[in-house]
Short mmCIF file of C-alpha atoms and ligand atoms in Angstrom, two decimals:
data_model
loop_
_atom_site.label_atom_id
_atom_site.label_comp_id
_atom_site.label_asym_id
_atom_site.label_seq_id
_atom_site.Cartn_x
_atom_site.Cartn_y
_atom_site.Cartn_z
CA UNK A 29 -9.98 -47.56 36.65
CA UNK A 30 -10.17 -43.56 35.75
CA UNK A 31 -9.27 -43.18 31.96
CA UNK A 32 -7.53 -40.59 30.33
CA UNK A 33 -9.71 -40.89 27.00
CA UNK A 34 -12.56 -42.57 26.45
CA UNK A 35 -14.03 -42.98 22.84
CA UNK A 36 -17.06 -43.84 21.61
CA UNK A 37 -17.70 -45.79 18.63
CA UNK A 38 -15.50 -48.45 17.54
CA UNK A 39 -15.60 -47.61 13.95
CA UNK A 40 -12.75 -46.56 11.49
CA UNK A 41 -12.64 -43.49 13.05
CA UNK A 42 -12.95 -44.29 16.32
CA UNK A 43 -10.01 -46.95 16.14
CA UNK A 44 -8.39 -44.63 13.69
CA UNK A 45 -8.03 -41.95 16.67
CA UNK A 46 -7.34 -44.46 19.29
CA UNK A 47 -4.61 -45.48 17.50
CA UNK A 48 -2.80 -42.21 16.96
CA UNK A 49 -3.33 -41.13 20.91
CA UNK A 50 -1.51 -43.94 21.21
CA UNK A 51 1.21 -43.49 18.80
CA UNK A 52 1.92 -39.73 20.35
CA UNK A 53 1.39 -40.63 23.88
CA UNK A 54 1.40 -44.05 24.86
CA UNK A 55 0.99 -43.86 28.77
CA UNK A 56 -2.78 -42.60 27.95
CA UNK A 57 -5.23 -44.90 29.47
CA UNK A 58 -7.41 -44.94 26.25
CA UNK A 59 -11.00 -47.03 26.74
CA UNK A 60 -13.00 -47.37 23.43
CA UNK A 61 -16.86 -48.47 23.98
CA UNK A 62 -19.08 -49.70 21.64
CA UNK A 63 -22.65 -50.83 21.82
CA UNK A 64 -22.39 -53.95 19.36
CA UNK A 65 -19.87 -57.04 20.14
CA UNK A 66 -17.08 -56.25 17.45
CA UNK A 67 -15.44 -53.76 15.86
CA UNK A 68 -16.77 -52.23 12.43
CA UNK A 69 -20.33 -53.26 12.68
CA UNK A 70 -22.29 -50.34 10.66
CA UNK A 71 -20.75 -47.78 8.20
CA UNK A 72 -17.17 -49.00 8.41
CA UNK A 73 -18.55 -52.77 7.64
CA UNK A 74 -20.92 -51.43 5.19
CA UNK A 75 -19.48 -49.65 2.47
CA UNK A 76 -17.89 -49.43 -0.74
CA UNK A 77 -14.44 -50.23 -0.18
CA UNK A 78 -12.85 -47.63 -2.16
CA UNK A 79 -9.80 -45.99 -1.11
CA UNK A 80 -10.92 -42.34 -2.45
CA UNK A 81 -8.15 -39.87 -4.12
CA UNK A 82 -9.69 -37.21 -3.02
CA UNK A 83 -11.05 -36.27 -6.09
CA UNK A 84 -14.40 -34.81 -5.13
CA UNK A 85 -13.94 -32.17 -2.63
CA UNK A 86 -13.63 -28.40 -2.35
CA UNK A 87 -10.24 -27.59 -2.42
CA UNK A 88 -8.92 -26.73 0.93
CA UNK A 89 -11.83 -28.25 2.77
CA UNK A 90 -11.75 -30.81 5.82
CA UNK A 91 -12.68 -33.76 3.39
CA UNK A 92 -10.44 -32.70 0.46
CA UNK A 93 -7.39 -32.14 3.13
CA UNK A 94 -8.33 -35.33 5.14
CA UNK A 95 -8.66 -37.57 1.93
CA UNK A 96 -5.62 -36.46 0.33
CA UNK A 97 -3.50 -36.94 3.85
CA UNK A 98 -5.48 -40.16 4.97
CA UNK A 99 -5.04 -41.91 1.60
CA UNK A 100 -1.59 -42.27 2.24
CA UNK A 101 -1.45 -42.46 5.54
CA UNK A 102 -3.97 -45.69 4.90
CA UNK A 103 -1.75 -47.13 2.14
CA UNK A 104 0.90 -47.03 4.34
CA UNK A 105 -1.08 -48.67 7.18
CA UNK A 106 -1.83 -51.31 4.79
CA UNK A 107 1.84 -51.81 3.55
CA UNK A 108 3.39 -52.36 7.17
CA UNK A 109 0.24 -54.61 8.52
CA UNK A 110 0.24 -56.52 5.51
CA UNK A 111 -3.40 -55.71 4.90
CA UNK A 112 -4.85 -56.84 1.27
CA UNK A 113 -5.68 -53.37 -1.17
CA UNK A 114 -4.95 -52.29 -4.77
CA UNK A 115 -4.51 -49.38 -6.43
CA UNK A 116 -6.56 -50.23 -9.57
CA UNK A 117 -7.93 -46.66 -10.40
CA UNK A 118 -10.85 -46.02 -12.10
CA UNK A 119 -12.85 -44.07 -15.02
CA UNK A 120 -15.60 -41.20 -14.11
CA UNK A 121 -17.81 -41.00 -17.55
CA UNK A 122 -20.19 -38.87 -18.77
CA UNK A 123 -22.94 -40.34 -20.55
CA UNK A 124 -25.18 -37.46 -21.40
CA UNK A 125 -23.65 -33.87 -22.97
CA UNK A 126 -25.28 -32.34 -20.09
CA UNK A 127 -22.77 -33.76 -17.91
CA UNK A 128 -19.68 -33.33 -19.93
CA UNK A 129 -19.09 -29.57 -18.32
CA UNK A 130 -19.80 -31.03 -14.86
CA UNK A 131 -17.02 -34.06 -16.03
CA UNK A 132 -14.81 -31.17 -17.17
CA UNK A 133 -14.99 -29.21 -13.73
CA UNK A 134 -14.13 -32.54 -11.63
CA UNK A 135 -11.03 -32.99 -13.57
CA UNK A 136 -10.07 -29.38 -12.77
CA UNK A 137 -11.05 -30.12 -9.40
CA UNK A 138 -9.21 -32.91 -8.59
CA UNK A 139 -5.99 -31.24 -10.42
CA UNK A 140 -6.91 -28.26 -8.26
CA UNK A 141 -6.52 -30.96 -5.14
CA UNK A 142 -2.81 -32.32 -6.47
CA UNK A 143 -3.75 -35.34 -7.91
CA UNK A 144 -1.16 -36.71 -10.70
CA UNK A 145 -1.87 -38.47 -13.72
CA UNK A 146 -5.45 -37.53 -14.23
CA UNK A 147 -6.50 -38.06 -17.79
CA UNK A 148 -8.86 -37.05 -19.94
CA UNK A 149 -10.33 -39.68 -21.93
CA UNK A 150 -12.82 -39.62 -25.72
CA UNK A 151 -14.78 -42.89 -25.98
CA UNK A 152 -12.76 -45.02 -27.35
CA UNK A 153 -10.02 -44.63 -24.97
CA UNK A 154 -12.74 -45.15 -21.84
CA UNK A 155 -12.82 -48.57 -23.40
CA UNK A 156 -9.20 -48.91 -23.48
CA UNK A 157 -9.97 -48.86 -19.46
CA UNK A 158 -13.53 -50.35 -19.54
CA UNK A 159 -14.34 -52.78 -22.57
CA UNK A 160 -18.04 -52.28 -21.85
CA UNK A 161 -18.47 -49.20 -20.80
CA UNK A 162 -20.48 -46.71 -22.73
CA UNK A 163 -19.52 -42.87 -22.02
CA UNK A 164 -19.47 -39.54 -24.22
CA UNK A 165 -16.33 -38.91 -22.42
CA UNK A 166 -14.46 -39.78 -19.00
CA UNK A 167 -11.05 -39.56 -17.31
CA UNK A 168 -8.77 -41.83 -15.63
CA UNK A 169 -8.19 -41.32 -11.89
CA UNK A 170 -5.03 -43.70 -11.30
CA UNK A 171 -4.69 -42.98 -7.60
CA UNK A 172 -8.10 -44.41 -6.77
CA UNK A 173 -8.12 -48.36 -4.75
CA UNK A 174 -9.95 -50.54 -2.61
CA UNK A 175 -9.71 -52.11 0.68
CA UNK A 176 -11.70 -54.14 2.91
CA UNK A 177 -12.35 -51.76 5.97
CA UNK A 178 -13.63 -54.66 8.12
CA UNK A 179 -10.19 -56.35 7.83
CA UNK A 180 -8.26 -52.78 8.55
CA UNK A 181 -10.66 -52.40 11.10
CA UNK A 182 -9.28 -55.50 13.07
CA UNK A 183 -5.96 -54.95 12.41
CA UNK A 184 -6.38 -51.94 13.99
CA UNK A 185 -7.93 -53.58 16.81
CA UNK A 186 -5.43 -55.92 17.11
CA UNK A 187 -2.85 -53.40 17.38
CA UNK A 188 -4.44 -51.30 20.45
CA UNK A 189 -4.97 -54.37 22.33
CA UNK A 190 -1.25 -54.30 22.30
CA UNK A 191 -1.27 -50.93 23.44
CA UNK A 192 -3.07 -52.01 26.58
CA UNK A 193 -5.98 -50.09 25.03
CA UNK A 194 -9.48 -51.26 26.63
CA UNK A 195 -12.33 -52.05 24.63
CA UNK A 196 -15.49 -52.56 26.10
CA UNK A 197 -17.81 -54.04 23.67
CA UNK A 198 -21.63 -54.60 23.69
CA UNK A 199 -21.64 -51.69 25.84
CA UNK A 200 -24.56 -49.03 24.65
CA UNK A 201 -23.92 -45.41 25.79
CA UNK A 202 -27.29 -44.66 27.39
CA UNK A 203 -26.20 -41.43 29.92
CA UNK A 204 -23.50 -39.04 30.28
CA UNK A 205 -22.85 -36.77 33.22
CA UNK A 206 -20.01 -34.03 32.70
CA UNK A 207 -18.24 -33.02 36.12
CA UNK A 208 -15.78 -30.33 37.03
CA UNK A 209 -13.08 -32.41 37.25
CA UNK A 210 -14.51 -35.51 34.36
CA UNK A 211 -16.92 -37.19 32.05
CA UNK A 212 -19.04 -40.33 33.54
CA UNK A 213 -20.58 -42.52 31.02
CA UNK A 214 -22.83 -45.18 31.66
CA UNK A 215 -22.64 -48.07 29.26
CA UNK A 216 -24.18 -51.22 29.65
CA UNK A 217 -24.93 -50.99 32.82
CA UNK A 218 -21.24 -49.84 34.05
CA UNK A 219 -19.80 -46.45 34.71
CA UNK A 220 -16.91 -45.87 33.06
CA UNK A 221 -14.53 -42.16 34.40
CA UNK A 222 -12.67 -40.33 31.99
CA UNK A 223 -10.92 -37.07 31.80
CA UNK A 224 -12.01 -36.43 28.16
CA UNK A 225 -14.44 -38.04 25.97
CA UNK A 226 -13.97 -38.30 22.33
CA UNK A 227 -17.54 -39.15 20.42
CA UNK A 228 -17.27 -41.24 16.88
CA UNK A 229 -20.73 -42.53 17.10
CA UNK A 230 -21.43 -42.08 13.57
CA UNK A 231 -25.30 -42.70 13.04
CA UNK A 232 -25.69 -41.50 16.47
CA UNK A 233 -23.29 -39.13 16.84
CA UNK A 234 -25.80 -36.44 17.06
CA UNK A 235 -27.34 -37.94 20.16
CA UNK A 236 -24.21 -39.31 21.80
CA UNK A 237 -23.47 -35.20 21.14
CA UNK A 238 -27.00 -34.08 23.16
CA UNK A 239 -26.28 -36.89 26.05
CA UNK A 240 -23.28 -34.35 26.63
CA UNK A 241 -24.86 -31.02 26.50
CA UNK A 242 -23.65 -30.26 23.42
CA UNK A 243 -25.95 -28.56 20.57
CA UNK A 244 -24.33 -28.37 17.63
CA UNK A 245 -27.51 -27.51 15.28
CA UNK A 246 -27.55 -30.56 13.42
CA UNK A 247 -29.64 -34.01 12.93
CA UNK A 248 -27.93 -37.03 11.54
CA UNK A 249 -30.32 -38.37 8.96
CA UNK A 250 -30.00 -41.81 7.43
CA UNK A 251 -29.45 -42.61 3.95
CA UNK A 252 -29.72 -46.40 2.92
CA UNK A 253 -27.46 -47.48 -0.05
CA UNK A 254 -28.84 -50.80 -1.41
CA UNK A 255 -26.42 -52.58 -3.54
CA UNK A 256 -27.17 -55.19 -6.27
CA UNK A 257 -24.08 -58.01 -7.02
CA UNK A 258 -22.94 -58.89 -10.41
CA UNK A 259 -23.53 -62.83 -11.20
CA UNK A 260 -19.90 -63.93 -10.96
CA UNK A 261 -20.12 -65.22 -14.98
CA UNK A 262 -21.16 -61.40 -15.67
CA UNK A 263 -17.66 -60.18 -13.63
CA UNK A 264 -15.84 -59.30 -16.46
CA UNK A 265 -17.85 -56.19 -17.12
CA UNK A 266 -16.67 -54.48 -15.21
CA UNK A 267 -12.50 -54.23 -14.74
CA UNK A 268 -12.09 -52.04 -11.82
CA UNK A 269 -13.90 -49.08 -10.94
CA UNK A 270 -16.94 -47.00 -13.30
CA UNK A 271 -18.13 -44.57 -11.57
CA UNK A 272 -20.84 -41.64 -13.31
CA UNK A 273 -20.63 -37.69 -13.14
CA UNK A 274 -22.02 -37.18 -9.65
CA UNK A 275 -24.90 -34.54 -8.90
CA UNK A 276 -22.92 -31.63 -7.43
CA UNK A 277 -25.96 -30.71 -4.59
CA UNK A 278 -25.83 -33.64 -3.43
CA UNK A 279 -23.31 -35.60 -1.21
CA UNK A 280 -23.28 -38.90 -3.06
CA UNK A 281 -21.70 -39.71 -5.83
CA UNK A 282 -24.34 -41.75 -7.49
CA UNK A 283 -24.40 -45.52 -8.28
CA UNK A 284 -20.87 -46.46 -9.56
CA UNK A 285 -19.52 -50.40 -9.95
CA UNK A 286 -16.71 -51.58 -7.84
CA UNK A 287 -14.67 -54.72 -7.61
CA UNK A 288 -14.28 -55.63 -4.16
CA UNK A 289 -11.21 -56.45 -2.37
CA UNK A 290 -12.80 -59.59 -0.97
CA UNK A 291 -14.06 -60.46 -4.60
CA UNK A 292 -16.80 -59.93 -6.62
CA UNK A 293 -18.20 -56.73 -8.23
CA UNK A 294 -21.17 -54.94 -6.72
CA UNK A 295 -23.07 -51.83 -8.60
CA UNK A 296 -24.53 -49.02 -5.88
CA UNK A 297 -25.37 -47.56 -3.99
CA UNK A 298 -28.47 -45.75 -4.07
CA UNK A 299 -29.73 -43.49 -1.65
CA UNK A 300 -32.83 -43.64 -0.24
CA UNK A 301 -34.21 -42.30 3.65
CA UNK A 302 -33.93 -45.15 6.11
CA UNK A 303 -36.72 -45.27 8.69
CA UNK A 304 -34.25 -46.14 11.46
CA UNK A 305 -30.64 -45.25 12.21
CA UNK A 306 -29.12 -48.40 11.52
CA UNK A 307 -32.26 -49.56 8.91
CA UNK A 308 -30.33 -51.93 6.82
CA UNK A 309 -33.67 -53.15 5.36
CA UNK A 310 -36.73 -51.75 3.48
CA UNK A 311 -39.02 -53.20 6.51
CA UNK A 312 -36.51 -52.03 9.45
CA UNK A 313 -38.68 -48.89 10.83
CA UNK A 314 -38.50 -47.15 14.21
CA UNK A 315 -41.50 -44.76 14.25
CA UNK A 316 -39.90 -42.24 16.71
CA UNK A 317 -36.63 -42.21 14.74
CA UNK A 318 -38.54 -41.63 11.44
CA UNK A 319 -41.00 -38.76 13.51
CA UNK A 320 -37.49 -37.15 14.58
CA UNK A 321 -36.41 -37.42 10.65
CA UNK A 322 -39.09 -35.94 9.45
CA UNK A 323 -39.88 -33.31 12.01
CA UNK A 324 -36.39 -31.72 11.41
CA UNK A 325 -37.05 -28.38 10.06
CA UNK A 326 -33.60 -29.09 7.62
CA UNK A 327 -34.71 -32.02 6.12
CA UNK A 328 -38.36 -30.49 5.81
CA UNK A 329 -36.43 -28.32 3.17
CA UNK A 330 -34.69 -31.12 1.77
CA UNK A 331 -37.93 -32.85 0.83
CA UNK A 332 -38.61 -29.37 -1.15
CA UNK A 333 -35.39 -29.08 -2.81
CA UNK A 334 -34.92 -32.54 -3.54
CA UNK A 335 -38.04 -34.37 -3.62
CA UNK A 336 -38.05 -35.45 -7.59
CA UNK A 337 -34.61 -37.02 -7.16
CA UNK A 338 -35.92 -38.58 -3.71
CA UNK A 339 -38.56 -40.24 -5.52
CA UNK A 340 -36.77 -41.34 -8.39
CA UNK A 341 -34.13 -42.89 -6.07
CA UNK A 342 -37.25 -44.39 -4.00
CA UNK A 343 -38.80 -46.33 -7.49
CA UNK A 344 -35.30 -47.38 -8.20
CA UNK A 345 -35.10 -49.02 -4.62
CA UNK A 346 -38.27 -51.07 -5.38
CA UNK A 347 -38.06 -51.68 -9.01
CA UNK A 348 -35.01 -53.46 -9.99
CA UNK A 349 -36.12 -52.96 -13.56
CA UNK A 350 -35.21 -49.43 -12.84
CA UNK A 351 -32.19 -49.92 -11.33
CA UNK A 352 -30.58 -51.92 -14.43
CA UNK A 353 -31.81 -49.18 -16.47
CA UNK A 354 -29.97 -46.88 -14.16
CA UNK A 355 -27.06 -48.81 -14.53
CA UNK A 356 -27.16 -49.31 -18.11
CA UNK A 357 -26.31 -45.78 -19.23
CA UNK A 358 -22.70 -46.83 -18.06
CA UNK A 359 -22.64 -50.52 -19.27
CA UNK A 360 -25.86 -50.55 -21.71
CA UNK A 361 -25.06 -54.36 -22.18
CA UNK A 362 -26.18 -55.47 -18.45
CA UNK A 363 -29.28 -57.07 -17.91
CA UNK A 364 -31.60 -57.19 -14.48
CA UNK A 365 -30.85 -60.78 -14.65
CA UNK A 366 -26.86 -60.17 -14.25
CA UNK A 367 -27.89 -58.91 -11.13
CA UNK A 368 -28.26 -60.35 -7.69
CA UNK A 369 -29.55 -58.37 -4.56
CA UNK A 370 -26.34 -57.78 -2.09
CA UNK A 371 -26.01 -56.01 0.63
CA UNK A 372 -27.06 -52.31 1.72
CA UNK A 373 -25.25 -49.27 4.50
CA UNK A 374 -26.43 -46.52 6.08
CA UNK A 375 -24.38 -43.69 5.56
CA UNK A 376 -24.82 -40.68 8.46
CA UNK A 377 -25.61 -37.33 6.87
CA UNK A 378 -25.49 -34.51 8.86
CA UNK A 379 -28.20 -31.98 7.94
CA UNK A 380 -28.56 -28.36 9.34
CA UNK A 381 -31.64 -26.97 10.32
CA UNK A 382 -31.63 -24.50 7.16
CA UNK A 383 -31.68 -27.99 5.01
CA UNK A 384 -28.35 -28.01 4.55
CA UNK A 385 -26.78 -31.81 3.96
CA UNK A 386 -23.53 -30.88 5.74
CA UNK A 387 -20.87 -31.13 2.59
CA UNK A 388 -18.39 -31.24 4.75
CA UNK A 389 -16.78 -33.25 8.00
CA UNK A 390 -17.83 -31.56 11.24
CA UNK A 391 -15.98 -32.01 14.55
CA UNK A 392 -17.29 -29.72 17.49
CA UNK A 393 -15.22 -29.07 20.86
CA UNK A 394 -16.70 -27.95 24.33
CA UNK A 395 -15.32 -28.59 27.50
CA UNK A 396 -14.11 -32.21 28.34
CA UNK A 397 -15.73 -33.44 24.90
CA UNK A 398 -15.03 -33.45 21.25
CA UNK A 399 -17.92 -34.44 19.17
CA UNK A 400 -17.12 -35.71 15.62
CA UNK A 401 -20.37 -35.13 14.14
CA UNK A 402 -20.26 -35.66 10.24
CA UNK A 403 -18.00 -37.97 9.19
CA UNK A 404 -19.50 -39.61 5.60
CA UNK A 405 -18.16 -41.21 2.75
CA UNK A 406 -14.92 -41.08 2.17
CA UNK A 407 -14.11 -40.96 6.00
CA UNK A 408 -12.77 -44.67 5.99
CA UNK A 409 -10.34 -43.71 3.17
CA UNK A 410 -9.66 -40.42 5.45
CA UNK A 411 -9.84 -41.83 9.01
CA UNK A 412 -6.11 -41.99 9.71
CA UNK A 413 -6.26 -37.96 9.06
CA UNK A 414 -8.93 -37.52 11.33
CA UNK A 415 -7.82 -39.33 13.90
CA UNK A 416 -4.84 -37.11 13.90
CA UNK A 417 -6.54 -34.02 13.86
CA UNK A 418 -9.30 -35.53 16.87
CA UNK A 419 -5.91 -36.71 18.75
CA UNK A 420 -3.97 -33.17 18.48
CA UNK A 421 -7.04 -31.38 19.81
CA UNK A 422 -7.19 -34.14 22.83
CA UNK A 423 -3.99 -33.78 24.01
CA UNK A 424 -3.36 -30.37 23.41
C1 FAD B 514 -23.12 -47.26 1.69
C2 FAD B 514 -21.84 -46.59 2.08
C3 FAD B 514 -20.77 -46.55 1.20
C4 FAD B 514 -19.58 -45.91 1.56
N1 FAD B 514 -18.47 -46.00 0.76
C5 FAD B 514 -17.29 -45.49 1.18
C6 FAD B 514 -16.10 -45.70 0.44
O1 FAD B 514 -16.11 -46.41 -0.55
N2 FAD B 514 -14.95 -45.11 0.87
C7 FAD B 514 -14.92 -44.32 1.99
O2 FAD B 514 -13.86 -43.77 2.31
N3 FAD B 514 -16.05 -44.15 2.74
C8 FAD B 514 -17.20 -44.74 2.38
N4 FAD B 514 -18.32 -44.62 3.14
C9 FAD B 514 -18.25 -43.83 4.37
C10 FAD B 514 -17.55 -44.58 5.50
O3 FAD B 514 -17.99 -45.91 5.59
C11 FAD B 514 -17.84 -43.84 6.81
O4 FAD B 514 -17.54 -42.48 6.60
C12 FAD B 514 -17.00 -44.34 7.95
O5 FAD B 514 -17.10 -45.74 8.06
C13 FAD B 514 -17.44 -43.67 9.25
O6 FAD B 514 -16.81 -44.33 10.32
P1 FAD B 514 -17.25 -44.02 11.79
O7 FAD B 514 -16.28 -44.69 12.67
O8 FAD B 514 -17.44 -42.54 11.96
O9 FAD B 514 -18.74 -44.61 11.94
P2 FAD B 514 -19.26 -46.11 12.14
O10 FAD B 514 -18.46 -47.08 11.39
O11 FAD B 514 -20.72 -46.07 11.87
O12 FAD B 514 -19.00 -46.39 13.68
C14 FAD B 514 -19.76 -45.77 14.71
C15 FAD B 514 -19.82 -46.73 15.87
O13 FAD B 514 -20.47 -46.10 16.97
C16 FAD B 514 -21.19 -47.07 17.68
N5 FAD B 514 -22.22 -46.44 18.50
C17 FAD B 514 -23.22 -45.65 18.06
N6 FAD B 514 -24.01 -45.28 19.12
C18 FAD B 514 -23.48 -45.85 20.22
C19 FAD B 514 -23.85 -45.87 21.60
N7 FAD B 514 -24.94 -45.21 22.06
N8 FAD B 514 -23.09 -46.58 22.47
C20 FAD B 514 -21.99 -47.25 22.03
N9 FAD B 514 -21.61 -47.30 20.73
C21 FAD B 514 -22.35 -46.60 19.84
C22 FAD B 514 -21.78 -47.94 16.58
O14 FAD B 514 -22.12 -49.23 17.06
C23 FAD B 514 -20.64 -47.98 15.56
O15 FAD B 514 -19.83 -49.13 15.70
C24 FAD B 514 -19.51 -45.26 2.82
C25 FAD B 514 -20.58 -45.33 3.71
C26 FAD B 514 -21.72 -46.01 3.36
C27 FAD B 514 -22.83 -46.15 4.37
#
């Protein structure tokens, strides 16, 4: 069978798009491939679960945009598929005066994006919130929630096998040959013809990207984000969400504590270089991945600019002495022995070859192909969006 659209990736955003080429033109023969067996199996199964307001981002850019339209495009999903989330909001807090400006301009920020109900907080109304949380000051983001993406992952699934959409699964993209007239892609060990590709590969987006004579300048690097799991007898910590002022260079938001929609409460994630793609442990290393890492002349210049945070995120990721302490400046009551290890993701940063981390979400069109080549944190909360935008400029 010749396909209209074929996607790869069978992430959020992947399914996210499939799902809205279907919605606006149903009689689209849609094929989404993926190289593992289900759906959601690395960034979209391996993240925080929060449903983002949109707080974060330059106004007017793709994130801030895509947040602010996804979020309620994904609460909505939710409502009508009967998928579990809650809107439980959450405190940002400042724990050192250094940070209180920085606390100040995030609340003008995410005013700045529309959000309602923001409010600033002294510290004793952050404990109004958060019982045991320590902060100078803070505010109250109500819109903020969490989800399980794995579980609006299959639903989404679910709902495109009723669209007649094809998956084929355990399939790795290894070549792709662009024609005059379509795209071939082999995938585990089939050809698959389609008029148009659409590329969510996430971690290897970037390569997916060169397979289809596309440059687009950029490397995908890997960041691992280790969690640690709160003893469930230490739960009531934490009430919803604490998260801390986040370092403005940088595109993480620093180690925050989240309930979980599944249950439980897990504090993370760091951020540390993975030696491989999809390096979901300290031991998982593929030398040529790492040599491509590290021979990038971008992240060269990230080491410069960044390499006192990089090693102090490095200790904390082997000492977990140093991760309590970490966490103590927002709850100075927790011990390391509240902790458990849990799990860890790998998020996909794009980084330019001027060592820029890519702030912001990149797509890239050429002929027959669009690439979506930077899609981080909070792309699940924003992947409805996306897929609207990546679906518009398919079947234009
Ligand atoms: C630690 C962590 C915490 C995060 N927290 C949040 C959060 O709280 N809220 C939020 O909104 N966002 C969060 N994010 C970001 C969010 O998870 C991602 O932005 C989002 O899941 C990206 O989805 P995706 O579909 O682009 O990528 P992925 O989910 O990574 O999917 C890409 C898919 O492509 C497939 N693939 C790759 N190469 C090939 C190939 N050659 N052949 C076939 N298939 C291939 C992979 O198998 C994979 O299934 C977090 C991310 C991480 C890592």
């Amino acid at each position: 069978m010749k396909y209209d659209i074929a996607i790869i990736g069978a992430g959020i955003v992947g399914l996210a798009t499939a799902l809205k080429i279907k919605e606006k033109s149903p009689d689209k023969k849609v094929l989404i491939i993926d190289k593992e067996n289900d759906v959601a199996a690395h960034q979209t199964g391996h993240n925080s679960g929060v449903i983002h307001s949109g707080l974060y981002y330059k106004p007017g850019s793709l994130k801030a945009t895509n947040c602010i339209t996804g979020y309620k495009m994904l609460v909505d999903f939710c409502e009508k598929n009967e998928v579990p989330y809650d809107i439980c909001g959450k405190v940002v807090v400042a724990t050192s005066k250094e940070e209180i400006p920085v606390l100040n301009g995030l609340f003008t920020r995410g005013i700045a994006n529309g959000l309602d109900g923001l409010k600033m907080l002294d510290k004793d109304e952050i404990k109004e919130y958060e019982p045991h949380v320590a902060g100078l000051e803070g505010f109250w983001v109500p819109q903020t929630g969490i989800v399980d993406y794995s579980v609006v992952s299959q639903k989404m699934k679910t709902l495109l096998k009723q669209t007649d959409t094809i998956f084929a699964l355990g399939s790795k993209v290894t070549n792709i040959k662009i024609t005059s007239t379509e795209v071939n892609i082999i995938a585990g060990g089939e050809e698959y013809q389609s008029a148009q590709l659409i590329n969510c590969a996430g971690l290897h987006s970037d390569k997916i990207a060169e397979m289809t004579g596309d440059n687009p300048g950029i490397k995908i690097i890997p960041f691992r984000g280790e969690y640690y799991t709160l003893k469930p007898e230490k739960e009531y910590l934490v009430k919803n969400l604490v998260y801390p002022v986040p370092d403005v260079e940088l595109p993480f938001l620093g180690v925050h504590f989240t309930r979980m929609q599944r249950g439980g409460v897990e504090a993370g994630p760091n951020a540390v270089l993975a030696y491989k793609r999809e390096g979901y442990k300290k031991t998982d290393i593929s030398l040529p991945e790492l040599f491509e890492t590290l021979a990038w002349p971008g992240f060269q210049k990230v080491i410069k600019s960044f390499w006192k945070m990089g090693m102090g995120e490095f200790y904390r990721s082997y000492s977990k002495s140093a991760f309590t302490k970490a966490l103590q400046k927002l709850i100075p009551e927790i011990v390391a022995d509240d902790l458990v290890k849990g799990a860890s993701g790998v998020r996909a940063q794009a980084c330019d070859r001027d060592g820029g981390l890519l702030d912001d979400f990149l797509i890239h069109q050429t002929d027959r192909v669009i690439n979506v080549l930077n899609a981080p944190s909070p792309a699940a909360t924003s992947a409805l969006s996306i897929g609207e935008s990546v679906a518009a400029l398919a079947l234009k």
